[in-house]
Amino acid sequence: MNIFRLAADISHAVAIVLLLYKIWTSRSCAGLSLKSQSLYVAVFVSRYLDIFRFVSFYNTFMKLFFIIGSSATVYLMAFKFKHTYQKENDSFPVLYLILPCIAMAFVLPYEYNPVEILWTFSIWQESVAIFPQLFMVQKTGEAESITSHYLFALGSYRGLYILNWIYRYVVEDHVDWISIVAGVIQTVLYCDFFYLYITRVIKGRKLDLPA
Amino acid sequence: GHSHDSHDEL
């Protein structure tokens, strides 16, 4: 564990809590992509099949937190506040995201066994899971401020992991190419959003995109 | 190593 990884995990957890808080307090999931949130559940469940293999209390606790938090988000969006879900704006064709990730999992896992293939799938799937949400923001041309904070926390997390990977390469000689390449792609996807967030949301303005 | 045991990150 190092400071970058801890900050990244905290940022990731904060993102999930922010989203649940937004949905619960506004009693609405307007502007949120159920497709992205469903992909995250798939990501966490496929990656954390090793949840019963003990690494540390922290590791197990965080895995449980991510699975339960993302599942609760999907539950609220798909059932409790379903009437507020803007299905017509959540129109990104997700199979174009899922199929290449399945292909990558079978073509380039570290080892050929079910757990490794699912782990590889989860890493690639996570890297592009935010696409439907960013697509929705682009399509409607706006995001509520708390949704922007959520996206910023979620985007920061993989960016901080890049610093963690640099640190681990230097200090521990540890390299995980699949995580690094997918993590860089994931972070790059947020660049446009980061720019808008810093130039608009931090200055107290709403995230309205130019038409 | 690249075995599953090295996937200690979240």
mmCIF file with all atom_site columns, C-alpha atoms in Angstrom, chain A residues 5 47-48 50 111 116 164-165 168 175, chain B:
data_model
loop_
_atom_site.group_PDB
_atom_site.id
_atom_site.type_symbol
_atom_site.label_atom_id
_atom_site.label_alt_id
_atom_site.label_comp_id
_atom_site.label_asym_id
_atom_site.label_entity_id
_atom_site.label_seq_id
_atom_site.pdbx_PDB_ins_code
_atom_site.Cartn_x
_atom_site.Cartn_y
_atom_site.Cartn_z
_atom_site.occupancy
_atom_site.B_iso_or_equiv
_atom_site.pdbx_formal_charge
_atom_site.auth_seq_id
_atom_site.auth_comp_id
_atom_site.auth_asym_id
_atom_site.auth_atom_id
_atom_site.pdbx_PDB_model_num
ATOM 1  C CA . ARG A 1 5   ? -3.222  3.833   -4.032  1.00 0.00 ? 5   ARG A CA 1
ATOM 2  C CA . ARG A 1 47  ? -12.978 -9.115  -10.611 1.00 0.00 ? 47  ARG A CA 1
ATOM 3  C CA . TYR A 1 48  ? -13.718 -9.930  -6.990  1.00 0.00 ? 48  TYR A CA 1
ATOM 4  C CA . ASP A 1 50  ? -11.403 -14.004 -5.126  1.00 0.00 ? 50  ASP A CA 1
ATOM 5  C CA . GLU A 1 111 ? -2.999  -17.179 -17.604 1.00 0.00 ? 111 GLU A CA 1
ATOM 6  C CA . GLU A 1 116 ? -7.715  -14.840 -14.771 1.00 0.00 ? 116 GLU A CA 1
ATOM 7  C CA . ASN A 1 164 ? 0.729   4.163   -7.813  1.00 0.00 ? 164 ASN A CA 1
ATOM 8  C CA . TRP A 1 165 ? 1.976   2.025   -10.735 1.00 0.00 ? 165 TRP A CA 1
ATOM 9  C CA . ARG A 1 168 ? 5.457   0.399   -7.548  1.00 0.00 ? 168 ARG A CA 1
ATOM 10 C CA . VAL A 1 175 ? 4.609   -4.143  -13.386 1.00 0.00 ? 175 VAL A CA 1
ATOM 11 C CA . GLY B 2 1   ? 5.073   -12.439 -11.183 1.00 0.00 ? 1   GLY B CA 1
ATOM 12 C CA . HIS B 2 2   ? 1.877   -12.231 -13.165 1.00 0.00 ? 2   HIS B CA 1
ATOM 13 C CA . SER B 2 3   ? -0.076  -14.915 -11.415 1.00 0.00 ? 3   SER B CA 1
ATOM 14 C CA . HIS B 2 4   ? -3.453  -14.187 -9.917  1.00 0.00 ? 4   HIS B CA 1
ATOM 15 C CA . ASP B 2 5   ? -1.868  -13.932 -6.486  1.00 0.00 ? 5   ASP B CA 1
ATOM 16 C CA . SER B 2 6   ? -0.230  -10.687 -7.596  1.00 0.00 ? 6   SER B CA 1
ATOM 17 C CA . HIS B 2 7   ? -3.599  -9.004  -8.221  1.00 0.00 ? 7   HIS B CA 1
ATOM 18 C CA . ASP B 2 8   ? -3.481  -7.355  -4.847  1.00 0.00 ? 8   ASP B CA 1
ATOM 19 C CA . GLU B 2 9   ? -4.839  -4.049  -6.127  1.00 0.00 ? 9   GLU B CA 1
ATOM 20 C CA . LEU B 2 10  ? -8.488  -3.156  -6.239  1.00 0.00 ? 10  LEU B CA 1
#
